[in-house]
Amino acid sequence: MMSIKNTIARFRAWQRNPYRFKPLGNDSHHCLNCGLEYVGKFCPRCSQPAQTRRKVGWGTVIDGIKDAFDLETNSLVRTFCYLLLRPGYLIRDFLNGKRKACTPPVNTLLMVGVAFVLLQNLFGARMSVIELSLPVSDEGYKFYNALNDWNTQNKGWQYLLLSVFFMIPTWLLFRHSPRHPRHTLVEGLFIQIFLFMLNLLLAIIFMVIGCKQPNKWASLLMPLYCMFTFGPLFGYNWWSTLWRSVAVILTSVLMIITIIAFIAFLDSQPKGALVVAVVSLTISSIIITIGYLIGRSTERRHRVKAS
């Protein structure tokens, strides 16, 4: 039991601070790009690596591949590992200014997206698509049917747009968090980019191990990963993180239902679609308002205790 506890304690300590930077050497270098004499691995003026070769050859090709995939510093591999094992701490580090410890999120998203498409074609995995359907006749639903066709043909964009719906509920329900209060919508966008990357990375793993619908299994794991992400990132205890995470997922789904029903109402004006849109919007607004007020009240109590 003690060894298990020690292992868990070491893992938690590694999650909080896994970075180990090697000391700089004392060797002097002459930058071939800007001519500066300096000490270190990179030129402080133009950031060209010290090991850049004067002669163009196969080594230059290898250096280009290393730069493209961040293999020189293992930054891309480190980002994938941190995204799977410490997602909340990774996002917190990024928002707090540690931008060079891992590959930037937009670059990583592009690489993961390309890998996802290539592996999907290689393994022939089937992507489960969220079907839009109405319990009425399809006649007259021109815009709605066009939206459904686009939804079926653009699976990647579908999940990227779905992740955007999580941004506003996360921003409001975790706005008064003890560890990262008042996070902005732009920061919320980056939080969702990290979570979307995590979703794609999980889908890739399930694809490699032979699952036929990898994104379905990845989506089933995402609620649990939201818990492990929001807890370290915002600093609430596990109970407060749990009900806020459930509220974020629920309100996001209700917002999606509201938009789909409202589009259907504008397209052919069925009364049932308008009722669904109003009810979904009302329930999601109530959940967000209650969660926001609870967070605000909790923040005030902590502020009074601290004073």
Coordinates of N, CA, C and O in Angstrom, one line a residue, residues 31-104:
C31 N 26.8 32.9 -35.1 CA 25.6 32.7 -35.8 C 25.8 32.9 -37.3 O 26.3 33.9 -37.7
L32 N 25.5 31.9 -38.1 CA 25.7 32.0 -39.6 C 24.6 32.8 -40.2 O 24.8 33.2 -41.4
N33 N 23.6 33.1 -39.5 CA 22.5 33.9 -40.1 C 22.7 35.4 -39.9 O 22.6 36.2 -40.8
C34 N 22.9 35.8 -38.6 CA 23.1 37.3 -38.3 C 24.4 37.7 -37.9 O 24.7 38.9 -37.7
G35 N 25.4 36.7 -37.7 CA 26.7 37.0 -37.3 C 27.0 37.3 -35.9 O 28.1 37.7 -35.5
L36 N 26.1 37.0 -35.0 CA 26.2 37.4 -33.6 C 27.1 36.3 -32.9 O 26.9 35.1 -33.2
E37 N 28.0 36.7 -32.0 CA 28.7 35.7 -31.2 C 27.9 35.5 -29.9 O 27.6 36.5 -29.2
Y38 N 27.6 34.3 -29.5 CA 26.8 34.0 -28.3 C 27.1 32.7 -27.7 O 27.9 31.9 -28.3
V39 N 26.6 32.5 -26.5 CA 26.7 31.3 -25.8 C 25.3 30.7 -25.6 O 24.4 31.4 -25.2
G40 N 25.1 29.4 -25.9 CA 23.8 28.7 -25.8 C 23.5 27.9 -27.0 O 24.4 27.7 -27.9
K41 N 22.3 27.3 -27.1 CA 22.0 26.5 -28.2 C 21.3 27.2 -29.3 O 21.2 26.7 -30.4
F42 N 20.8 28.4 -29.1 CA 20.1 29.2 -30.1 C 20.6 30.6 -30.0 O 20.9 31.2 -29.0
C43 N 20.6 31.3 -31.2 CA 21.0 32.7 -31.3 C 19.9 33.5 -30.6 O 18.8 33.5 -31.0
P44 N 20.3 34.4 -29.7 CA 19.3 35.2 -29.0 C 18.7 36.3 -29.9 O 17.7 36.9 -29.6
R45 N 19.4 36.6 -31.0 CA 18.9 37.7 -31.9 C 17.9 37.1 -33.0 O 16.9 37.7 -33.2
C46 N 18.3 36.0 -33.6 CA 17.4 35.5 -34.7 C 16.9 34.1 -34.4 O 16.2 33.6 -35.3
S47 N 17.3 33.5 -33.3 CA 16.9 32.2 -32.9 C 17.3 31.0 -33.8 O 16.7 29.9 -33.7
Q48 N 18.3 31.2 -34.6 CA 18.8 30.1 -35.4 C 19.6 29.1 -34.5 O 20.4 29.6 -33.7
P49 N 19.4 27.8 -34.7 CA 20.1 26.9 -33.8 C 21.6 26.9 -34.0 O 22.1 27.2 -35.1
A50 N 22.4 26.7 -32.9 CA 23.8 26.7 -33.0 C 24.4 25.6 -33.9 O 25.5 25.8 -34.4
Q51 N 23.7 24.5 -34.0 CA 24.2 23.4 -34.8 C 23.9 23.5 -36.3 O 24.1 22.5 -37.0
T52 N 23.4 24.6 -36.7 CA 23.2 24.8 -38.2 C 24.4 24.6 -39.0 O 25.5 25.2 -38.7
R53 N 24.3 23.8 -40.0 CA 25.5 23.5 -40.8 C 25.7 24.5 -41.9 O 24.8 25.0 -42.5
R54 N 27.0 24.8 -42.2 CA 27.3 25.7 -43.3 C 27.0 25.1 -44.7 O 26.6 25.8 -45.6
K55 N 27.2 23.8 -44.8 CA 27.0 23.1 -46.1 C 25.6 22.5 -46.1 O 25.2 21.9 -45.2
V56 N 24.9 22.7 -47.3 CA 23.6 22.2 -47.5 C 23.7 20.8 -48.0 O 24.4 20.5 -49.0
G57 N 23.1 19.8 -47.3 CA 23.2 18.4 -47.6 C 22.1 17.7 -47.0 O 21.0 18.2 -46.7
W58 N 22.2 16.3 -46.9 CA 21.2 15.5 -46.3 C 20.9 15.9 -44.8 O 19.8 15.8 -44.3
G59 N 21.9 16.4 -44.1 CA 21.7 16.9 -42.8 C 20.8 18.1 -42.7 O 20.0 18.2 -41.8
T60 N 20.8 18.9 -43.8 CA 19.8 20.0 -43.8 C 18.4 19.5 -44.0 O 17.5 20.1 -43.4
V61 N 18.2 18.5 -44.8 CA 16.9 17.9 -44.9 C 16.4 17.3 -43.6 O 15.3 17.5 -43.2
I62 N 17.3 16.6 -42.9 CA 16.9 16.1 -41.6 C 16.6 17.2 -40.6 O 15.6 17.1 -39.8
D63 N 17.4 18.3 -40.6 CA 17.1 19.4 -39.7 C 15.7 20.0 -40.0 O 15.0 20.4 -39.1
G64 N 15.4 20.1 -41.3 CA 14.1 20.6 -41.7 C 12.9 19.7 -41.2 O 11.9 20.3 -40.7
I65 N 13.1 18.4 -41.2 CA 12.1 17.5 -40.7 C 12.0 17.7 -39.2 O 10.9 17.7 -38.6
K66 N 13.1 17.8 -38.5 CA 13.1 18.0 -37.1 C 12.4 19.3 -36.7 O 11.6 19.3 -35.7
D67 N 12.6 20.4 -37.5 CA 12.0 21.6 -37.2 C 10.5 21.6 -37.4 O 9.7 22.1 -36.7
A68 N 10.1 20.8 -38.5 CA 8.7 20.7 -38.8 C 7.9 20.0 -37.7 O 6.7 20.4 -37.4
F69 N 8.5 19.0 -37.1 CA 7.8 18.2 -36.1 C 8.3 18.4 -34.7 O 8.0 17.6 -33.8
D70 N 9.1 19.4 -34.5 CA 9.7 19.7 -33.2 C 10.4 18.5 -32.6 O 10.3 18.2 -31.4
L71 N 11.2 17.8 -33.5 CA 11.9 16.6 -33.0 C 13.2 17.0 -32.3 O 13.7 16.1 -31.5
E72 N 13.7 18.2 -32.6 CA 14.9 18.6 -31.9 C 14.8 18.7 -30.4 O 15.7 18.3 -29.7
T73 N 13.7 19.2 -30.0 CA 13.5 19.3 -28.5 C 12.4 18.3 -28.0 O 12.1 18.4 -26.8
N74 N 11.9 17.4 -28.8 CA 10.9 16.5 -28.5 C 9.6 17.2 -28.0 O 8.9 16.6 -27.2
S75 N 9.4 18.4 -28.4 CA 8.3 19.2 -27.9 C 7.0 18.6 -28.3 O 6.0 18.6 -27.5
L76 N 6.9 18.1 -29.5 CA 5.6 17.5 -30.0 C 5.2 16.2 -29.2 O 4.1 16.1 -28.8
V77 N 6.2 15.4 -29.0 CA 6.0 14.1 -28.3 C 5.6 14.5 -26.8 O 4.7 13.9 -26.2
R78 N 6.3 15.4 -26.3 CA 6.0 15.9 -24.9 C 4.6 16.4 -24.8 O 3.9 16.2 -23.8
T79 N 4.2 17.2 -25.8 CA 2.8 17.8 -25.8 C 1.8 16.7 -25.8 O 0.8 16.7 -25.0
F80 N 2.0 15.6 -26.6 CA 1.0 14.5 -26.7 C 1.0 13.8 -25.3 O -0.1 13.5 -24.8
C81 N 2.1 13.6 -24.7 CA 2.1 12.9 -23.4 C 1.4 13.7 -22.3 O 0.6 13.2 -21.5
Y82 N 1.8 15.0 -22.3 CA 1.2 15.9 -21.3 C -0.3 16.0 -21.5 O -1.1 16.1 -20.6
L83 N -0.8 16.0 -22.8 CA -2.2 16.1 -23.1 C -3.0 14.9 -22.6 O -4.1 15.1 -22.2
L84 N -2.4 13.8 -22.6 CA -3.0 12.5 -22.2 C -2.9 12.4 -20.7 O -3.9 11.9 -20.0
L85 N -1.8 12.8 -20.0 CA -1.6 12.5 -18.6 C -1.8 13.6 -17.7 O -2.0 13.4 -16.5
R86 N -1.7 14.9 -18.2 CA -1.9 16.0 -17.4 C -2.5 17.2 -18.2 O -2.0 18.3 -18.3
P87 N -3.7 17.0 -18.7 CA -4.3 18.0 -19.6 C -4.6 19.3 -18.9 O -4.4 20.4 -19.4
G88 N -5.2 19.2 -17.7 CA -5.5 20.5 -16.9 C -4.2 21.3 -16.6 O -4.2 22.5 -16.8
Y89 N -3.2 20.6 -16.2 CA -1.9 21.3 -15.9 C -1.3 21.9 -17.1 O -0.7 23.0 -17.1
L90 N -1.4 21.1 -18.2 CA -0.8 21.6 -19.5 C -1.5 22.9 -19.9 O -0.8 23.9 -20.3
I91 N -2.8 22.9 -19.9 CA -3.5 24.2 -20.3 C -3.2 25.3 -19.3 O -3.0 26.4 -19.7
R92 N -3.1 25.0 -18.0 CA -2.8 26.0 -17.0 C -1.4 26.6 -17.3 O -1.2 27.8 -17.2
D93 N -0.4 25.7 -17.6 CA 0.9 26.2 -17.9 C 0.9 27.2 -19.1 O 1.5 28.2 -19.1
F94 N 0.1 26.8 -20.1 CA 0.0 27.6 -21.3 C -0.6 29.0 -21.0 O -0.1 30.0 -21.5
L95 N -1.7 29.0 -20.3 CA -2.3 30.2 -19.9 C -1.5 31.1 -19.0 O -1.6 32.3 -19.0
N96 N -0.6 30.5 -18.2 CA 0.3 31.2 -17.3 C 1.6 31.7 -17.9 O 2.4 32.3 -17.3
G97 N 1.8 31.4 -19.2 CA 2.9 31.9 -19.9 C 4.0 30.9 -20.3 O 5.0 31.3 -21.0
K98 N 3.8 29.7 -20.0 CA 4.8 28.7 -20.4 C 4.5 28.2 -21.8 O 3.9 27.1 -22.1
R99 N 4.9 29.0 -22.8 CA 4.5 28.8 -24.2 C 5.5 28.0 -25.0 O 5.2 27.5 -26.0
K100 N 6.7 27.9 -24.5 CA 7.8 27.2 -25.2 C 8.0 25.8 -24.7 O 8.8 25.0 -25.2
A101 N 7.4 25.4 -23.6 CA 7.6 24.1 -23.0 C 7.0 23.0 -23.9 O 7.5 21.9 -23.9
C102 N 6.0 23.4 -24.7 CA 5.4 22.4 -25.6 C 5.1 23.1 -26.9 O 5.2 24.3 -27.0
T103 N 4.7 22.3 -27.9 CA 4.3 22.8 -29.2 C 3.1 23.7 -29.1 O 2.1 23.3 -28.4
P104 N 3.1 24.8 -29.8 CA 1.9 25.7 -29.7 C 0.6 24.9 -30.1 O 0.6 24.0 -31.0

